[in-house]
Short mmCIF file of C-alpha atoms and ligand atoms in Angstrom, two decimals:
data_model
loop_
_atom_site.label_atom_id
_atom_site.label_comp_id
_atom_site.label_asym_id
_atom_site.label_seq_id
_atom_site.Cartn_x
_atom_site.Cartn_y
_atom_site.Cartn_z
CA UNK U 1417 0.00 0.00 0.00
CA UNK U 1418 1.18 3.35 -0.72
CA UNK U 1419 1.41 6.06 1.86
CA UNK U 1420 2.00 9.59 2.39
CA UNK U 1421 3.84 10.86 4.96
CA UNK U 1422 3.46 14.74 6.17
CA UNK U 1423 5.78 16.28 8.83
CA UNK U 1424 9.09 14.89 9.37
CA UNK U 1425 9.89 16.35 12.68
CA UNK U 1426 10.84 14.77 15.73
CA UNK U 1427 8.02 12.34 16.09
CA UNK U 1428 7.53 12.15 12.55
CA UNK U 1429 10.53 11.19 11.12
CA UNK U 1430 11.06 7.99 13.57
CA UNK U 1431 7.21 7.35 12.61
CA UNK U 1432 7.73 6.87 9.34
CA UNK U 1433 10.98 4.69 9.49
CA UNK U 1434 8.38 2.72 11.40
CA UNK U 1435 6.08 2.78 8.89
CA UNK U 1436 8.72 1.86 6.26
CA UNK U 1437 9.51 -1.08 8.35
CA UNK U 1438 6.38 -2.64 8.11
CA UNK U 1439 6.73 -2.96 4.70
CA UNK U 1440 4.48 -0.06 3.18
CA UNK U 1441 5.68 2.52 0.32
CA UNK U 1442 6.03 5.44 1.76
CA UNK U 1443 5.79 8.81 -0.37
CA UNK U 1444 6.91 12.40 1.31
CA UNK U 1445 8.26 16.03 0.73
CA UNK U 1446 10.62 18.13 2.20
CA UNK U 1447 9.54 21.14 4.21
CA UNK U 1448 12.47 23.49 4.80
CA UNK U 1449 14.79 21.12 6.49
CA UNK U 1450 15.81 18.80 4.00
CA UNK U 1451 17.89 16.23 6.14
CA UNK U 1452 14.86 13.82 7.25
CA UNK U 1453 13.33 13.75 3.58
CA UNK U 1454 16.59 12.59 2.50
CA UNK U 1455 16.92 9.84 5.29
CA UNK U 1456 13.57 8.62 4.50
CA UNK U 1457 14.71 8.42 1.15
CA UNK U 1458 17.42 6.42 1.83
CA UNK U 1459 15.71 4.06 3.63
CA UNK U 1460 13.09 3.87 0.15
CA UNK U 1461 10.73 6.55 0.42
CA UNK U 1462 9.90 8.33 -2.99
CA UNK U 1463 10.56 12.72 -2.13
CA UNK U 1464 7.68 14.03 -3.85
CA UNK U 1465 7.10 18.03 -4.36
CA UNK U 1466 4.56 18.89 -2.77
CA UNK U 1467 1.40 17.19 -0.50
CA UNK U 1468 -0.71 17.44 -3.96
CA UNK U 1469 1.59 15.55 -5.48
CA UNK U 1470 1.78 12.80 -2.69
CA UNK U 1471 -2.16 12.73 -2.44
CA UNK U 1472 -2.26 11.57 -6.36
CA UNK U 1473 0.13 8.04 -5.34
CA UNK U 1474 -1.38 7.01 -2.28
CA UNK U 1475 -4.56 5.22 -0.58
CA UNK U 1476 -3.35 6.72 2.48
CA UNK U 1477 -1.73 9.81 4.11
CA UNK U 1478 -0.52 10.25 7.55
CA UNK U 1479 0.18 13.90 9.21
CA UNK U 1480 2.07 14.92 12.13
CA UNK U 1481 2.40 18.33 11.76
CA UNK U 1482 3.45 21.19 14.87
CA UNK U 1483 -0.77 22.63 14.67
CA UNK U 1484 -3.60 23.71 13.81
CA UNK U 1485 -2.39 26.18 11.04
CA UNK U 1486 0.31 23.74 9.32
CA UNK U 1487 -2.78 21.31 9.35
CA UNK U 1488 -5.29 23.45 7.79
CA UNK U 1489 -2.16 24.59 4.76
CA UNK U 1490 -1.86 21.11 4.17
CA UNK U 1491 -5.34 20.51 3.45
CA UNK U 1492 -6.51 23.37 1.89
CA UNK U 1493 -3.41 25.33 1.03
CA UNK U 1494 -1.76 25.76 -2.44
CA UNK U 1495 -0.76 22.38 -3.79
CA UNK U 1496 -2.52 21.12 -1.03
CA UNK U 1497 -3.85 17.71 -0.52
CA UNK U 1498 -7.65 18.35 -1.52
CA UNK U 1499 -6.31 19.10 -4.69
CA UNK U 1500 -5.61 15.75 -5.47
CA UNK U 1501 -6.71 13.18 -2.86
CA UNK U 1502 -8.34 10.36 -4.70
CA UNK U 1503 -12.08 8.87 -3.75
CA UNK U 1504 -11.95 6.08 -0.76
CA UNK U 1505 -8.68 7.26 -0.21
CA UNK U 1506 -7.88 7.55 3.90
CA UNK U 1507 -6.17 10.93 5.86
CA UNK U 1508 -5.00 9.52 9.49
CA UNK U 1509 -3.95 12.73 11.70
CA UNK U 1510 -1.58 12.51 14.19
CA UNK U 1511 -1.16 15.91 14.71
CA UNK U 1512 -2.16 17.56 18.46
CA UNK U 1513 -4.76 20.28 17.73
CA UNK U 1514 -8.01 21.07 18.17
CA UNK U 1515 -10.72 18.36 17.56
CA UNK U 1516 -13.02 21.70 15.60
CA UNK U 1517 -10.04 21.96 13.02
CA UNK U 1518 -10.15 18.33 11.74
CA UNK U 1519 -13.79 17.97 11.92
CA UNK U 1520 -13.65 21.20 9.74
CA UNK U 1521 -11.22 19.55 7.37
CA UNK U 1522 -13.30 15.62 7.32
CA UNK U 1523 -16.15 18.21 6.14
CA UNK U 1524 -14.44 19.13 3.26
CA UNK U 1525 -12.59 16.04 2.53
CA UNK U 1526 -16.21 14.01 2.71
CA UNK U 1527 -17.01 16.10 -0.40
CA UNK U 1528 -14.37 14.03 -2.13
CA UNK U 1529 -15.12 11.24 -0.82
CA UNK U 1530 -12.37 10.90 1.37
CA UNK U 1531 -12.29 9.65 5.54
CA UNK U 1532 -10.48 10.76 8.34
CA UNK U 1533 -9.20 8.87 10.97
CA UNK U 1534 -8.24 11.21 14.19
CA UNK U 1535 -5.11 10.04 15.56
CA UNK U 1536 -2.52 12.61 17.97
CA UNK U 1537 -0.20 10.51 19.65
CA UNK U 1538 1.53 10.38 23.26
CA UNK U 1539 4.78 8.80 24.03
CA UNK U 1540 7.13 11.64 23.27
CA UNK U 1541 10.64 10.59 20.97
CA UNK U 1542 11.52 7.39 22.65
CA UNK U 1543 8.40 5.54 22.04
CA UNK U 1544 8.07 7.07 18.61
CA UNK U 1545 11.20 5.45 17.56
CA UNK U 1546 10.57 2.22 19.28
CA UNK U 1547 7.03 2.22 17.64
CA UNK U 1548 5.48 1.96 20.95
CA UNK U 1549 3.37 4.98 21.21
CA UNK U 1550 -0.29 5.04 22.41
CA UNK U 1551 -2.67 6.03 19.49
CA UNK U 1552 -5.90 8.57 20.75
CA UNK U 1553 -8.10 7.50 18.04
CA UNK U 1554 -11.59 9.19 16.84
CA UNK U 1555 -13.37 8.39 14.03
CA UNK U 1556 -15.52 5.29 12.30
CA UNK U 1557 -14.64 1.97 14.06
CA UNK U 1558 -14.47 0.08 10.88
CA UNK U 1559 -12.64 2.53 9.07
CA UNK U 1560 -9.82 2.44 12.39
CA UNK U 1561 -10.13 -1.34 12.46
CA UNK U 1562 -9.41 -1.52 8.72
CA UNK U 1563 -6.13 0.23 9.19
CA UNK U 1564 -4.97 -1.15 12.06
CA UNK U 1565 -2.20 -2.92 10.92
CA UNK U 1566 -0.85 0.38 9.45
CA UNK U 1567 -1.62 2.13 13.08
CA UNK U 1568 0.01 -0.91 14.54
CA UNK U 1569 3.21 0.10 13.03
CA UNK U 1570 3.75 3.27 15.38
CA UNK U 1571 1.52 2.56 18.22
CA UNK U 1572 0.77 -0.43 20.36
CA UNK U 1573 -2.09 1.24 22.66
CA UNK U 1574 -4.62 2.15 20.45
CA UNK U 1575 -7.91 3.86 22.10
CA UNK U 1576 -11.02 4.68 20.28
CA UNK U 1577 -12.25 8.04 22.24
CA UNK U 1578 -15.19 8.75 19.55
CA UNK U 1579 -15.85 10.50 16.93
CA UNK U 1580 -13.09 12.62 15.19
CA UNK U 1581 -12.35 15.49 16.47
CA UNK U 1582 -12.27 13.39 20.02
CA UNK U 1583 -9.10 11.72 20.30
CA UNK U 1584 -7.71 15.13 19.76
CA UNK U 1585 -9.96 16.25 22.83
CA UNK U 1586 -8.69 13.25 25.16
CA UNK U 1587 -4.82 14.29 24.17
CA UNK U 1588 -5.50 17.94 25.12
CA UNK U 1589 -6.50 17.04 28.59
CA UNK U 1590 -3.20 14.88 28.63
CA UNK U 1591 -1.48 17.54 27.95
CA UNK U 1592 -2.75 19.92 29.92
CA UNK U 1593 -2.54 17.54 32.96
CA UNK U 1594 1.25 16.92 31.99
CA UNK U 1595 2.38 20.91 31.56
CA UNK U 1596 0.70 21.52 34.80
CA UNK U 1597 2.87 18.37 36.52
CA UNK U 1598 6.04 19.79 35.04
CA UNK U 1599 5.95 22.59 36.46
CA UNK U 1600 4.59 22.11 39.70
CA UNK U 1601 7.93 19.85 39.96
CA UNK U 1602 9.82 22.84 38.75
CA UNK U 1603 7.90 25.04 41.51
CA UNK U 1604 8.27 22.68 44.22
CA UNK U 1605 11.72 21.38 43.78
CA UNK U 1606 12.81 24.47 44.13
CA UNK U 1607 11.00 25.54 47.27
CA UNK U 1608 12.13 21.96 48.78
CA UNK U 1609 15.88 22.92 47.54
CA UNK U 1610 15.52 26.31 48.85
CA UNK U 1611 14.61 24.79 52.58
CA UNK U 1612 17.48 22.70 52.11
CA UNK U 1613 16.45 19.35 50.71
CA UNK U 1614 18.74 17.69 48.04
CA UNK U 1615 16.39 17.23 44.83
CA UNK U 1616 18.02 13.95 43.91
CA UNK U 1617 16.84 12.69 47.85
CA UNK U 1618 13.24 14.48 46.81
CA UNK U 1619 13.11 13.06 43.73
CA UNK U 1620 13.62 9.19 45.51
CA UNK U 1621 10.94 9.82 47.90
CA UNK U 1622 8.32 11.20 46.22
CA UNK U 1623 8.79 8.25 43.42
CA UNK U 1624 7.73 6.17 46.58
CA UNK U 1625 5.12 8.52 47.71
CA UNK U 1626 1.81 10.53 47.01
CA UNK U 1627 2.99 13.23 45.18
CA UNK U 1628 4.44 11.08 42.42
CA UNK U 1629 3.73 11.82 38.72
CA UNK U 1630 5.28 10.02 35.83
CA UNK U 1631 6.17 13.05 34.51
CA UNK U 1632 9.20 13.09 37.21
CA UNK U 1633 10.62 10.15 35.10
CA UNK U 1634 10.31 11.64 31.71
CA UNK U 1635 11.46 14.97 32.48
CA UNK U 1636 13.65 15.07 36.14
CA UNK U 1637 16.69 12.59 34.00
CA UNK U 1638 18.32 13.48 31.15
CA UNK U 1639 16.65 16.92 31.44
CA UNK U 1640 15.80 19.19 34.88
CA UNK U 1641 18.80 16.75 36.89
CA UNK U 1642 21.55 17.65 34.04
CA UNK U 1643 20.16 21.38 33.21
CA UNK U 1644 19.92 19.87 29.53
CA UNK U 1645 17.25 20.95 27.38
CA UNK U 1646 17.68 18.97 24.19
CA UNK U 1647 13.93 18.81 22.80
CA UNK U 1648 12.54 16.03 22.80
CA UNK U 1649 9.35 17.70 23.09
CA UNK U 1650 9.13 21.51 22.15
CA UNK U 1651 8.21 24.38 24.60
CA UNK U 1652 6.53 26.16 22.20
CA UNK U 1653 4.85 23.25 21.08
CA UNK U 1654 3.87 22.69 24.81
CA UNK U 1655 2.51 25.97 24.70
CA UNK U 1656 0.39 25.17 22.15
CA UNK U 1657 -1.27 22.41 23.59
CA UNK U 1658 -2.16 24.26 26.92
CA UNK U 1659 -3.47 27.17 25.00
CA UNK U 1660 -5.82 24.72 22.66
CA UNK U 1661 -6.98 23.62 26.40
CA UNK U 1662 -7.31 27.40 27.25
CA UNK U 1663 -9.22 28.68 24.17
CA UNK U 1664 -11.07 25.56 24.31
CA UNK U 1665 -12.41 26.56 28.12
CA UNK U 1666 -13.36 29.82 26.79
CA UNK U 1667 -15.32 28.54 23.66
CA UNK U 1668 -17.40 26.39 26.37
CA UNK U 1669 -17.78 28.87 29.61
CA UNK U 1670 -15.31 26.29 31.64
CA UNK U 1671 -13.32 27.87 34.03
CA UNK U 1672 -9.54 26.64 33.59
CA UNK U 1673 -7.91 28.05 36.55
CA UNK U 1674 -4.84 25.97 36.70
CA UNK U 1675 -4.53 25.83 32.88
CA UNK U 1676 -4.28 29.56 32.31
CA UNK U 1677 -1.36 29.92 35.51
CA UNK U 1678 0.45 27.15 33.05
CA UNK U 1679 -0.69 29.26 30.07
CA UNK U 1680 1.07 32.38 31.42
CA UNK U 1681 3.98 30.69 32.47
CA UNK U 1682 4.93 28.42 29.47
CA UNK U 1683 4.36 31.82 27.69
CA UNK U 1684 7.12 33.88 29.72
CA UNK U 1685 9.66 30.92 29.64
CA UNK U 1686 8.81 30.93 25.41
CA UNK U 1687 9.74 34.70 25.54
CA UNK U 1688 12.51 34.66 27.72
CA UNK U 1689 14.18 32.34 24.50
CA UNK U 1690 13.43 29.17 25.51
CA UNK U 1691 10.50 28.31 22.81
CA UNK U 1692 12.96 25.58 20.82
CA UNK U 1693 14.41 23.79 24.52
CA UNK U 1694 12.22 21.21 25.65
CA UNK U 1695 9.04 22.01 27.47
CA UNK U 1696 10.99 20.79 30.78
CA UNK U 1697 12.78 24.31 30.38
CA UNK U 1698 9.46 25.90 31.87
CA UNK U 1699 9.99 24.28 35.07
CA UNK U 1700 13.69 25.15 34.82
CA UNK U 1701 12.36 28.69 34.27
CA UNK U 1702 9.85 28.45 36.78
CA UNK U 1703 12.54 27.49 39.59
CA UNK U 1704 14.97 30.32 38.50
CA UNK U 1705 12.19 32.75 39.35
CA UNK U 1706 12.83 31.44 43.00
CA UNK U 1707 16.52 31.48 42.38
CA UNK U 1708 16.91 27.65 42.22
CA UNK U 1709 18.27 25.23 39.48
CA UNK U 1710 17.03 21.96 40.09
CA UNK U 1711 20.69 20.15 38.57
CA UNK U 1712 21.54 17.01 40.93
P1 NDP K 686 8.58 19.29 15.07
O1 NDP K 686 8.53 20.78 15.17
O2 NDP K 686 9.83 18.57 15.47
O3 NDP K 686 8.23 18.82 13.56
C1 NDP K 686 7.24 19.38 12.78
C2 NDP K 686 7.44 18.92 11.35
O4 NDP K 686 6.41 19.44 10.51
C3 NDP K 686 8.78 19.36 10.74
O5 NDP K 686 9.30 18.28 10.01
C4 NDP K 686 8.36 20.48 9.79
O6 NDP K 686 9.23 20.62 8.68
C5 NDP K 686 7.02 19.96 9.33
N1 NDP K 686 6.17 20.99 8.76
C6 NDP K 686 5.79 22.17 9.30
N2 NDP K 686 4.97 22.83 8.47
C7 NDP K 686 4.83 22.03 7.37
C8 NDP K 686 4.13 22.18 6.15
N3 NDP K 686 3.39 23.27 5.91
N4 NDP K 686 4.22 21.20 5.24
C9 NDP K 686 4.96 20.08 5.48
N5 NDP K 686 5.66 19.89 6.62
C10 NDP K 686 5.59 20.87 7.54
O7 NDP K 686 7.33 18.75 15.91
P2 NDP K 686 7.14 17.31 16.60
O8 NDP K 686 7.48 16.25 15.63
O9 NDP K 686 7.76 17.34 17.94
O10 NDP K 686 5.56 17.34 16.85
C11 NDP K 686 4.62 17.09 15.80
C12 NDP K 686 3.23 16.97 16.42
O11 NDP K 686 3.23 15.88 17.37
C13 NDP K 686 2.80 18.23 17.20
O12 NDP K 686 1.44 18.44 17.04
C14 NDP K 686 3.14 17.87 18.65
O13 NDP K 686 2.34 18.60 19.56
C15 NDP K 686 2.84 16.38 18.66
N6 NDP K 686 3.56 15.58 19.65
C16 NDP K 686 4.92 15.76 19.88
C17 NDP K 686 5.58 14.98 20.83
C18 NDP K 686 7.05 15.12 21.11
O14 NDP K 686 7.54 14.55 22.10
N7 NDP K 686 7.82 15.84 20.30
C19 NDP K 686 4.87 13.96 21.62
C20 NDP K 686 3.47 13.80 21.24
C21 NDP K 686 2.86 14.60 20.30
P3 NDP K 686 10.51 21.62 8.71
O15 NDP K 686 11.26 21.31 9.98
O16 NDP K 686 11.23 21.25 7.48
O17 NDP K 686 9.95 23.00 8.73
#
């Protein structure tokens, strides 16, 4: 089967080496960075010129692209893949934005007979590369269940939230869940560090304790312990996410109390120059506003 393959970032690229491996065609373009178009390549993907282009050769086409805007240029933009996606064909998103934007886009695309499969991801690098991602899935059962084995290729925990437009949903309260972990880690780290605890000992309790969150694995090694900030996962594209949450609050009357203190804070660390470091920076940034560095 021949697929497309639309944003070859961080998660992307190691997606669709993924994909490659399981034995499917894979056709893609280069953005503006042409390095992962040309490792795809060398691995057997055909470099096509545009996502027009790459909607006329395949039954299939996958996106992980940074948002809401890159998603809706894809689509509908110049060269775009309305232009030439073919009937029955399939568009599986992986991208995190809002649920409204692709249900916009399956409105359009059902004009042409094409479906939508709704399909952000969570996992972060490693299990992108290692093909173990979980899969957020909205959409038509039968349409998900037809291409599992294709899904099957990134993701091993697949969950079918809805309709599309809802596995986006579910992955937005992930994400706002995990920005407001990492930083109250930043925040309280460095109030415990301040008082005179070692982080490393705080870090060893609290894995054993009530406080605990996961996100203290992904983000205290290899990131807050070493002051490293090697993305991983983007600030700015952190930002994102807990601003979809935000907006999303204020479309439906919700308060989001704890959501708009991460809002504000993810958006001082982005303009204090830390939008390309890895979201961890914000609690970084968060615990230099108490004078603390949380390195063990
Ligand atoms: P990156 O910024 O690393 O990659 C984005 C990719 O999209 C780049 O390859 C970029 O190309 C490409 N791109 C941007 N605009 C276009 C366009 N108009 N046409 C074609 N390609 C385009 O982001 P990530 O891979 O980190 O994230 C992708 C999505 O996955 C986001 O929605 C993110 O929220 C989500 N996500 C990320 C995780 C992570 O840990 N990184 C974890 C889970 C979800 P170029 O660089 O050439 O401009």
């Amino acid at each position: 089967m021949n697929v497309g393959f639309i944003g070859l970032g961080a998660m992307g690229l190691p997606m669709a080496m993924n994909v490659i491996k399981g034995g499917y065609d894979v056709y893609t373009m280069v953005h503006s960075n042409r390095s992962p178009g040309e490792q795809l390549q060398a691995l057997g993907a055909r470099l096509c010129s545009a996502p027009s282009e790459i909607a006329a050769q395949c039954e299939v086409i996958i996106t992980v692209l940074p948002a809401d805007r890159e998603l809706d240029a894809v689509v509908l933009g110049e060269n775009g893949l309305l232009e030439s996606m073919r009937a029955g064909s399939v568009l599986i998103d992986m991208t995190t934005a809002k649920g409204s934007t692709l249900q916009a886009l399956a409105k359009e695309l059902e004009a042409r007979e094409v479906r939508v499969i709704d399909a952000p991801v969570s996992g972060g690098t490693t299990a992108a590369a290692s093909g173990q991602l979980t899969l957020i899935l909205g959409g038509d059962q039968a349409l998900i269940e037809a291409h599992k084995p294709l899904l099957e290729t990134m993701g091993k925990k697949l969950f079918h939230c809805g309709e599309v437009g809802a596995g986006k949903t579910v992955k937005m309260v992930n994400q706002q869940i995990a920005a407001i972990n990492v930083l109250a880690i930043g925040e309280a780290f460095a109030l415990g560090k301040k008082a005179g605890a070692d982080p490393q000992v705080i870090y060893q309790v609290l894995k054993e304790s009530s406080g605990y969150t996961r996100m203290m694995d992904l983000r205290i090694p290899g990131f807050l312990a070493e002051d490293r900030f090697e993305p991983g996962f983007k600030l700015d594209l952190m930002k994102k996410d807990v601003n979809l949450a935000v907006e999303m609050a204020m479309e439906l009357n919700t308060p989001l109390t704890l959501g708009s203190a991460a809002s504000q804070i993810f958006a001082a660390a982005s303009s204090s120059g830390l939008g390309e470091k890895d979201f961890a920076a914000a609690a970084a940034y968060l615990a230099s506003t108490a004078g603390e560095n949380l390195k063990f």
